[in-house]
């Protein structure tokens, strides 16, 4: 049988690699949206729990029979302290399961945390919080590796005629940088929307049960840098409806399983698995010999603390204290929308030095910290709302530049 007279080998090859490139883009979008859904549900559930626990009577009535009056402290300790040991097991976990399946496992553990709120007991809430702490670092490591690997594959599919690609050799140094920056930007544009998604349960449900600011802030005399304990933050108990927030978490798990393709070819998986367990265990420490990573280490640490500050210190001591608890969701939505939109500013790295957006984010945050240190809003004074929203938007801009620049 002879060749088809209209068959064009070069054209068919172009179509094939075009489909491959579209598959890579699909993988990046699926992983990004899965991260957004996972963190949106997780942060929304955690926020609703902590808001409810401001009412000491509600907390005592609901949790005293299972010895969890201090439920919020135990859950946060489980989530925040466990990741300290993650350096010891994360490389081994990713080596054993592979990048995609480590990501799937970590997202599944987040779903487990959400599901534990259907049966609120000591042996479900606290262990699931510890499991979240165990899964945080593998999730971010596998997602970062997955996005980077997709950028490398996209480079291979664009330059499929190059000799080193056809022979499956390592790409030249810096060849994939453009695609890494673009894909990391896409990831963070989607991920920062999780702060917006997290406010939906509070916005559409819990706000209907909150007392107004004249009641919740009746004993508050000082805000901002002068704020101590908030007196009289009371709400109506409405805890059973916490369970209605968890539908999107299994969706994220299924999305990773079905829509995200494998990160490596079968031959590459064999090569990776041939690396000894001891060498895999030593990899994080070997990478730290690179002086650039050592210099970025303080920024890694700050990147986590600045999000914690804007979600707790700023939003409570400044936003809630001045505008009331019912405005907390809107303040964090302003931060989320700003961070998502400004993540696209990281694309300027394609034309300027890599340090520029990183330093720009640090300068914005430094200016805002000085402002917050020198200024304290008045309690129950709604005229200050535009300034507080402006600070939230600018902090989101700094966060976006910080995170996208570090990851890129």
Tab-separated table of C-alpha atoms in Angstrom:
chain	number	residue	atom	x	y	z
A	1	UNK	CA	0.000	0.000	0.000
A	2	UNK	CA	1.584	3.269	-1.028
A	3	UNK	CA	1.647	6.530	0.947
A	4	UNK	CA	-1.427	8.766	0.855
A	5	UNK	CA	-0.908	11.354	-1.905
A	6	UNK	CA	-1.997	14.245	0.364
A	7	UNK	CA	0.087	13.153	3.367
A	8	UNK	CA	2.534	15.841	4.531
A	9	UNK	CA	4.910	14.495	7.163
A	10	UNK	CA	6.112	17.890	8.353
A	11	UNK	CA	2.574	19.237	8.697
A	12	UNK	CA	1.450	16.155	10.639
A	13	UNK	CA	4.480	16.509	12.904
A	14	UNK	CA	3.580	20.136	13.603
A	15	UNK	CA	0.002	19.127	14.451
A	16	UNK	CA	1.268	16.398	16.774
A	17	UNK	CA	3.519	18.729	18.763
A	18	UNK	CA	0.811	21.404	18.780
A	19	UNK	CA	-1.455	18.908	20.539
A	20	UNK	CA	1.386	18.114	22.939
A	21	UNK	CA	1.810	21.809	23.767
A	22	UNK	CA	-1.931	22.185	24.377
A	23	UNK	CA	-1.730	19.169	26.677
A	24	UNK	CA	1.010	20.876	28.697
A	25	UNK	CA	-1.085	24.053	28.999
A	26	UNK	CA	-4.032	21.897	30.125
A	27	UNK	CA	-1.832	20.278	32.805
A	28	UNK	CA	-0.659	23.666	34.100
A	29	UNK	CA	-4.215	25.051	34.270
A	30	UNK	CA	-5.514	21.876	35.944
A	31	UNK	CA	-2.774	21.922	38.605
A	32	UNK	CA	-3.281	25.670	39.184
A	33	UNK	CA	-7.059	25.378	39.555
A	34	UNK	CA	-6.660	22.333	41.812
A	35	UNK	CA	-4.355	24.363	44.069
A	36	UNK	CA	-6.868	27.218	44.075
A	37	UNK	CA	-9.784	24.933	45.016
A	38	UNK	CA	-7.771	23.076	47.655
A	39	UNK	CA	-6.583	26.195	49.448
A	40	UNK	CA	-9.884	28.020	48.915
A	41	UNK	CA	-11.821	25.313	50.783
A	42	UNK	CA	-9.102	24.837	53.403
A	43	UNK	CA	-8.699	28.545	54.201
A	44	UNK	CA	-12.461	29.153	54.132
A	45	UNK	CA	-13.132	26.311	56.567
A	46	UNK	CA	-10.297	27.377	58.852
A	47	UNK	CA	-11.485	30.988	58.821
A	48	UNK	CA	-15.079	30.044	59.687
A	49	UNK	CA	-13.865	27.860	62.561
A	50	UNK	CA	-11.671	30.612	64.007
A	51	UNK	CA	-14.451	33.196	63.686
A	52	UNK	CA	-16.871	30.904	65.489
A	53	UNK	CA	-14.337	30.299	68.249
A	54	UNK	CA	-14.264	33.995	69.127
A	55	UNK	CA	-17.515	33.262	70.974
A	56	UNK	CA	-16.211	31.582	74.136
A	57	UNK	CA	-19.671	30.359	75.173
A	58	UNK	CA	-20.188	28.665	71.814
A	59	UNK	CA	-16.743	27.065	71.942
A	60	UNK	CA	-17.276	25.774	75.482
A	61	UNK	CA	-20.719	24.332	74.740
A	62	UNK	CA	-19.676	22.697	71.462
A	63	UNK	CA	-16.252	21.302	72.328
A	64	UNK	CA	-16.055	20.899	76.111
A	65	UNK	CA	-17.426	17.339	75.982
A	66	UNK	CA	-14.455	16.235	73.829
A	67	UNK	CA	-11.858	18.244	75.793
A	68	UNK	CA	-11.267	20.634	72.894
A	69	UNK	CA	-12.132	24.050	74.319
A	70	UNK	CA	-8.790	25.191	72.876
A	71	UNK	CA	-9.528	23.552	69.512
A	72	UNK	CA	-8.180	26.441	67.441
A	73	UNK	CA	-4.794	26.383	69.229
A	74	UNK	CA	-4.383	22.623	68.867
A	75	UNK	CA	-5.377	22.626	65.205
A	76	UNK	CA	-3.041	25.530	64.363
A	77	UNK	CA	-0.179	23.911	66.287
A	78	UNK	CA	-0.693	20.696	64.325
A	79	UNK	CA	-0.707	22.584	61.029
A	80	UNK	CA	2.224	24.927	61.710
A	81	UNK	CA	4.722	22.853	63.733
A	82	UNK	CA	4.699	19.564	61.788
A	83	UNK	CA	6.192	21.062	58.553
A	84	UNK	CA	9.468	21.682	60.402
A	85	UNK	CA	10.347	17.994	59.877
A	86	UNK	CA	9.257	17.973	56.211
A	87	UNK	CA	12.828	18.398	54.936
A	88	UNK	CA	13.523	14.848	56.085
A	89	UNK	CA	10.758	13.020	54.234
A	90	UNK	CA	9.602	15.196	51.289
A	91	UNK	CA	12.290	14.089	48.762
A	92	UNK	CA	11.766	10.433	49.737
A	93	UNK	CA	7.981	10.808	49.370
A	94	UNK	CA	8.219	12.376	45.911
A	95	UNK	CA	10.830	9.814	44.820
A	96	UNK	CA	8.601	6.925	45.959
A	97	UNK	CA	5.260	8.153	44.572
A	98	UNK	CA	6.414	10.402	41.726
A	99	UNK	CA	5.571	14.076	41.238
A	100	UNK	CA	1.948	13.726	40.127
A	101	UNK	CA	1.003	11.103	42.713
A	102	UNK	CA	2.696	13.003	45.551
A	103	UNK	CA	0.606	16.013	44.524
A	104	UNK	CA	-2.527	13.826	44.417
A	105	UNK	CA	-1.767	12.401	47.872
A	106	UNK	CA	-1.218	15.858	49.392
A	107	UNK	CA	-4.458	17.255	47.910
A	108	UNK	CA	-6.248	14.154	49.215
A	109	UNK	CA	-4.972	14.852	52.733
A	110	UNK	CA	-6.453	18.358	52.501
A	111	UNK	CA	-9.762	16.705	51.579
A	112	UNK	CA	-9.351	14.488	54.651
A	113	UNK	CA	-9.046	17.594	56.837
A	114	UNK	CA	-12.261	18.985	55.359
A	115	UNK	CA	-14.040	15.643	55.794
A	116	UNK	CA	-13.017	15.423	59.470
A	117	UNK	CA	-15.418	18.288	60.191
A	118	UNK	CA	-18.325	15.966	59.410
A	119	UNK	CA	-17.416	13.972	62.541
A	120	UNK	CA	-15.913	16.396	65.042
A	121	UNK	CA	-14.008	14.381	67.612
A	122	UNK	CA	-10.552	14.643	69.156
A	123	UNK	CA	-9.339	11.634	67.159
A	124	UNK	CA	-10.511	13.194	63.861
A	125	UNK	CA	-9.798	16.924	64.183
A	126	UNK	CA	-6.321	16.912	65.712
A	127	UNK	CA	-4.806	14.035	63.649
A	128	UNK	CA	-6.200	15.526	60.429
A	129	UNK	CA	-4.610	18.893	61.363
A	130	UNK	CA	-1.277	17.106	61.916
A	131	UNK	CA	-1.740	15.366	58.544
A	132	UNK	CA	-2.209	18.789	56.928
A	133	UNK	CA	1.101	19.882	58.443
A	134	UNK	CA	2.743	16.740	57.060
A	135	UNK	CA	1.291	17.368	53.570
A	136	UNK	CA	1.982	21.103	53.203
A	137	UNK	CA	5.625	20.852	52.149
A	138	UNK	CA	5.171	17.816	49.825
A	139	UNK	CA	2.240	19.624	48.177
A	140	UNK	CA	4.245	22.767	47.440
A	141	UNK	CA	7.378	20.822	46.475
A	142	UNK	CA	5.491	18.530	44.087
A	143	UNK	CA	3.462	21.409	42.609
A	144	UNK	CA	6.570	23.532	42.094
A	145	UNK	CA	8.347	20.593	40.499
A	146	UNK	CA	5.302	19.825	38.340
A	147	UNK	CA	5.014	23.398	37.017
A	148	UNK	CA	8.753	23.534	36.326
A	149	UNK	CA	8.666	20.174	34.574
A	150	UNK	CA	5.745	21.328	32.399
A	151	UNK	CA	7.829	24.345	31.348
A	152	UNK	CA	10.675	22.023	30.366
A	153	UNK	CA	8.325	19.803	28.353
A	154	UNK	CA	6.818	22.840	26.619
A	155	UNK	CA	10.336	23.916	25.607
A	156	UNK	CA	10.946	20.420	24.197
A	157	UNK	CA	7.710	20.487	22.190
A	158	UNK	CA	8.459	23.955	20.781
A	159	UNK	CA	12.022	23.043	19.832
A	160	UNK	CA	11.387	19.436	18.840
A	161	UNK	CA	13.748	19.723	15.855
A	162	UNK	CA	16.774	20.589	18.010
A	163	UNK	CA	19.431	17.884	18.292
A	164	UNK	CA	19.556	17.820	22.115
A	165	UNK	CA	15.762	17.407	22.270
A	166	UNK	CA	15.677	14.531	19.799
A	167	UNK	CA	18.471	12.794	21.691
A	168	UNK	CA	16.693	13.499	25.042
A	169	UNK	CA	19.686	15.390	26.408
A	170	UNK	CA	19.533	18.155	29.002
A	171	UNK	CA	18.510	21.558	27.610
A	172	UNK	CA	21.096	24.381	27.620
A	173	UNK	CA	21.309	26.431	30.781
A	174	UNK	CA	18.498	29.015	30.954
A	175	UNK	CA	16.721	27.713	27.848
A	176	UNK	CA	13.457	27.037	29.754
A	177	UNK	CA	13.483	30.235	31.839
A	178	UNK	CA	10.858	32.027	29.750
A	179	UNK	CA	8.358	29.179	30.045
A	180	UNK	CA	9.077	28.708	33.763
A	181	UNK	CA	8.304	32.395	34.432
A	182	UNK	CA	5.099	32.295	32.354
A	183	UNK	CA	3.813	29.060	33.915
A	184	UNK	CA	4.642	30.181	37.469
A	185	UNK	CA	2.777	33.419	36.767
A	186	UNK	CA	-0.274	31.477	35.544
A	187	UNK	CA	-0.115	29.295	38.662
A	188	UNK	CA	-0.056	32.252	41.062
A	189	UNK	CA	-2.754	34.167	39.173
A	190	UNK	CA	-5.017	31.182	39.839
A	191	UNK	CA	-3.698	30.356	43.310
A	192	UNK	CA	-4.206	33.825	44.793
A	193	UNK	CA	-7.879	33.584	43.857
A	194	UNK	CA	-8.096	30.981	46.642
A	195	UNK	CA	-8.216	33.901	49.110
A	196	UNK	CA	-11.319	35.113	47.266
A	197	UNK	CA	-12.912	31.648	47.143
A	198	UNK	CA	-12.215	31.227	50.863
A	199	UNK	CA	-14.529	34.146	51.656
A	200	UNK	CA	-17.577	32.685	49.918
A	201	UNK	CA	-18.847	30.622	52.921
A	202	UNK	CA	-18.394	33.601	55.236
A	203	UNK	CA	-19.891	36.027	52.729
A	204	UNK	CA	-23.000	34.034	51.788
A	205	UNK	CA	-23.665	32.267	55.072
A	206	UNK	CA	-21.811	33.324	58.207
A	207	UNK	CA	-22.292	37.087	57.714
A	208	UNK	CA	-26.031	36.556	58.208
A	209	UNK	CA	-25.338	35.345	61.768
A	210	UNK	CA	-22.835	37.990	62.891
A	211	UNK	CA	-23.812	40.759	65.273
A	212	UNK	CA	-23.142	44.304	64.037
A	213	UNK	CA	-19.947	46.157	64.892
A	214	UNK	CA	-21.557	48.203	67.674
A	215	UNK	CA	-22.081	44.909	69.522
A	216	UNK	CA	-18.954	42.981	68.561
A	217	UNK	CA	-16.664	45.963	69.219
A	218	UNK	CA	-18.520	47.574	72.115
A	219	UNK	CA	-15.571	47.240	74.538
A	220	UNK	CA	-12.748	47.914	72.074
A	221	UNK	CA	-10.881	51.149	72.783
A	222	UNK	CA	-7.749	50.855	70.635
A	223	UNK	CA	-6.863	49.389	67.239
A	224	UNK	CA	-3.745	48.755	65.210
A	225	UNK	CA	-0.426	48.895	67.034
A	226	UNK	CA	-2.228	49.702	70.320
A	227	UNK	CA	-4.638	46.758	70.113
A	228	UNK	CA	-4.667	44.258	72.930
A	229	UNK	CA	-7.344	41.636	73.446
A	230	UNK	CA	-10.590	42.364	71.629
A	231	UNK	CA	-13.388	42.557	74.122
A	232	UNK	CA	-16.916	41.376	73.419
A	233	UNK	CA	-16.573	39.750	69.993
A	234	UNK	CA	-19.800	37.745	70.038
A	235	UNK	CA	-21.664	35.901	67.306
A	236	UNK	CA	-24.620	33.573	67.041
A	237	UNK	CA	-23.573	29.882	67.084
A	238	UNK	CA	-23.935	28.404	63.600
A	239	UNK	CA	-21.439	25.564	63.488
A	240	UNK	CA	-23.308	22.755	61.740
A	241	UNK	CA	-23.244	24.592	58.430
A	242	UNK	CA	-19.445	24.487	58.416
A	243	UNK	CA	-19.858	21.147	56.668
A	244	UNK	CA	-21.393	22.705	53.581
A	245	UNK	CA	-18.036	24.192	52.497
A	246	UNK	CA	-16.293	20.934	51.609
A	247	UNK	CA	-17.728	20.018	48.207
A	248	UNK	CA	-14.909	21.559	46.163
A	249	UNK	CA	-12.074	19.726	47.920
A	250	UNK	CA	-12.811	16.261	46.439
A	251	UNK	CA	-13.255	18.054	43.100
A	252	UNK	CA	-9.651	19.273	43.327
A	253	UNK	CA	-8.491	15.727	44.096
A	254	UNK	CA	-10.311	14.303	41.075
A	255	UNK	CA	-8.974	17.162	38.935
A	256	UNK	CA	-5.367	16.263	39.768
A	257	UNK	CA	-6.086	12.581	39.143
A	258	UNK	CA	-7.924	12.954	35.818
A	259	UNK	CA	-6.690	16.162	34.175
A	260	UNK	CA	-3.027	16.354	35.220
A	261	UNK	CA	-0.766	14.265	33.021
A	262	UNK	CA	2.425	12.596	34.195
A	263	UNK	CA	5.440	14.819	34.766
A	264	UNK	CA	8.066	12.435	33.381
A	265	UNK	CA	8.375	9.891	30.589
A	266	UNK	CA	8.541	6.203	31.624
A	267	UNK	CA	12.258	6.091	30.791
A	268	UNK	CA	12.875	9.191	32.937
A	269	UNK	CA	10.913	7.627	35.812
A	270	UNK	CA	13.208	4.595	35.631
A	271	UNK	CA	16.262	6.856	35.772
A	272	UNK	CA	14.834	8.748	38.765
A	273	UNK	CA	14.031	5.557	40.639
A	274	UNK	CA	17.567	4.312	40.086
A	275	UNK	CA	18.812	7.074	42.394
A	276	UNK	CA	19.573	5.586	45.801
A	277	UNK	CA	17.472	6.431	48.863
A	278	UNK	CA	20.496	7.921	50.589
A	279	UNK	CA	21.208	10.306	47.716
A	280	UNK	CA	17.538	11.322	47.540
A	281	UNK	CA	17.573	12.051	51.279
A	282	UNK	CA	20.677	14.236	50.912
A	283	UNK	CA	19.365	16.278	47.950
A	284	UNK	CA	17.875	19.219	49.955
A	285	UNK	CA	21.123	19.637	51.874
A	286	UNK	CA	23.202	19.409	48.683
A	287	UNK	CA	21.071	22.081	47.023
A	288	UNK	CA	21.682	24.415	49.960
A	289	UNK	CA	25.347	24.580	48.932
A	290	UNK	CA	24.189	26.980	46.213
A	291	UNK	CA	24.764	30.474	47.670
A	292	UNK	CA	21.732	31.845	45.776
A	293	UNK	CA	19.383	29.510	47.641
A	294	UNK	CA	20.989	30.459	50.956
A	295	UNK	CA	20.413	34.134	50.163
A	296	UNK	CA	16.781	33.436	49.259
A	297	UNK	CA	16.131	31.453	52.442
A	298	UNK	CA	15.073	34.519	54.531
A	299	UNK	CA	12.648	35.441	51.738
A	300	UNK	CA	11.160	31.921	51.803
A	301	UNK	CA	10.513	32.363	55.526
A	302	UNK	CA	9.130	35.879	55.148
A	303	UNK	CA	6.847	34.743	52.329
A	304	UNK	CA	4.896	32.566	54.760
A	305	UNK	CA	4.818	35.052	57.622
A	306	UNK	CA	3.599	37.979	55.519
A	307	UNK	CA	0.498	36.042	54.395
A	308	UNK	CA	-0.149	35.022	58.000
A	309	UNK	CA	0.186	38.672	59.045
A	310	UNK	CA	-2.255	40.040	56.468
A	311	UNK	CA	-4.823	37.309	57.257
A	312	UNK	CA	-4.589	37.717	61.041
A	313	UNK	CA	-2.654	40.727	62.362
A	314	UNK	CA	-3.725	43.284	59.775
A	315	UNK	CA	-7.229	41.977	59.064
A	316	UNK	CA	-8.142	41.649	62.773
A	317	UNK	CA	-6.206	44.430	64.544
A	318	UNK	CA	-6.809	46.993	61.792
A	319	UNK	CA	-9.667	45.897	59.526
A	320	UNK	CA	-12.061	44.163	61.931
A	321	UNK	CA	-11.287	46.586	64.741
A	322	UNK	CA	-12.195	49.585	62.590
A	323	UNK	CA	-14.923	48.191	60.321
A	324	UNK	CA	-16.394	45.232	62.203
A	325	UNK	CA	-16.215	41.474	61.760
A	326	UNK	CA	-18.753	41.554	58.930
A	327	UNK	CA	-16.190	43.369	56.694
A	328	UNK	CA	-13.419	40.795	57.156
A	329	UNK	CA	-14.416	38.849	54.019
A	330	UNK	CA	-14.398	41.976	51.819
A	331	UNK	CA	-10.970	43.015	53.111
A	332	UNK	CA	-9.424	39.629	52.326
A	333	UNK	CA	-11.172	39.551	48.932
A	334	UNK	CA	-9.504	42.862	48.077
A	335	UNK	CA	-6.165	41.294	49.011
A	336	UNK	CA	-6.871	38.157	46.940
A	337	UNK	CA	-8.020	40.005	43.813
A	338	UNK	CA	-5.030	42.350	43.991
A	339	UNK	CA	-2.532	39.506	44.484
A	340	UNK	CA	-4.061	37.558	41.583
A	341	UNK	CA	-4.061	40.506	39.193
A	342	UNK	CA	-0.579	41.680	40.168
A	343	UNK	CA	0.941	38.220	39.792
A	344	UNK	CA	1.037	39.016	36.077
A	345	UNK	CA	3.582	41.751	36.876
A	346	UNK	CA	6.134	38.953	37.297
A	347	UNK	CA	6.226	38.754	33.504
A	348	UNK	CA	8.393	41.880	33.594
A	349	UNK	CA	11.225	39.490	34.570
A	350	UNK	CA	11.322	38.629	30.874
A	351	UNK	CA	12.674	42.124	30.197
A	352	UNK	CA	14.354	43.322	33.422
A	353	UNK	CA	16.761	41.820	35.927
A	354	UNK	CA	15.273	39.096	38.123
A	355	UNK	CA	15.990	41.029	41.318
A	356	UNK	CA	13.774	43.986	40.315
A	357	UNK	CA	10.284	42.524	41.081
A	358	UNK	CA	11.608	40.804	44.204
A	359	UNK	CA	13.009	44.067	45.574
A	360	UNK	CA	9.868	45.957	44.448
A	361	UNK	CA	7.688	43.639	46.545
A	362	UNK	CA	10.002	44.045	49.544
A	363	UNK	CA	9.968	47.864	49.220
A	364	UNK	CA	6.136	47.952	49.023
A	365	UNK	CA	5.829	45.801	52.153
A	366	UNK	CA	8.469	47.836	54.011
A	367	UNK	CA	6.587	51.065	53.277
A	368	UNK	CA	3.296	49.518	54.406
A	369	UNK	CA	4.847	48.149	57.615
A	370	UNK	CA	6.174	51.600	58.514
A	371	UNK	CA	2.708	53.056	57.810
A	372	UNK	CA	0.974	50.449	59.974
A	373	UNK	CA	3.495	50.967	62.758
A	374	UNK	CA	2.924	54.721	62.812
A	375	UNK	CA	-0.873	54.745	62.310
A	376	UNK	CA	-3.679	53.204	64.328
A	377	UNK	CA	-7.323	53.367	63.114
A	378	UNK	CA	-10.184	54.401	65.342
A	379	UNK	CA	-12.614	51.644	66.415
A	380	UNK	CA	-16.040	51.666	64.707
A	381	UNK	CA	-14.977	54.460	62.345
A	382	UNK	CA	-16.145	53.500	58.846
A	383	UNK	CA	-14.636	56.584	57.174
A	384	UNK	CA	-11.256	54.792	57.307
A	385	UNK	CA	-12.493	51.986	55.021
A	386	UNK	CA	-10.905	53.300	51.751
A	387	UNK	CA	-7.469	53.541	53.382
A	388	UNK	CA	-7.701	50.020	54.831
A	389	UNK	CA	-8.801	48.582	51.484
A	390	UNK	CA	-5.933	50.444	49.767
A	391	UNK	CA	-3.439	48.892	52.217
A	392	UNK	CA	-4.906	45.425	51.553
A	393	UNK	CA	-4.609	45.956	47.777
A	394	UNK	CA	-1.012	47.194	48.031
A	395	UNK	CA	-0.092	44.314	50.335
A	396	UNK	CA	-1.525	41.931	47.737
A	397	UNK	CA	0.692	43.581	45.116
A	398	UNK	CA	3.777	43.020	47.276
A	399	UNK	CA	2.780	39.415	48.022
A	400	UNK	CA	2.302	38.672	44.316
A	401	UNK	CA	5.714	40.082	43.375
A	402	UNK	CA	7.320	38.264	46.290
A	403	UNK	CA	5.903	34.802	45.625
A	404	UNK	CA	6.109	34.739	41.840
A	405	UNK	CA	9.679	36.083	41.878
A	406	UNK	CA	10.896	33.543	44.451
A	407	UNK	CA	9.277	30.614	42.628
A	408	UNK	CA	10.531	31.739	39.213
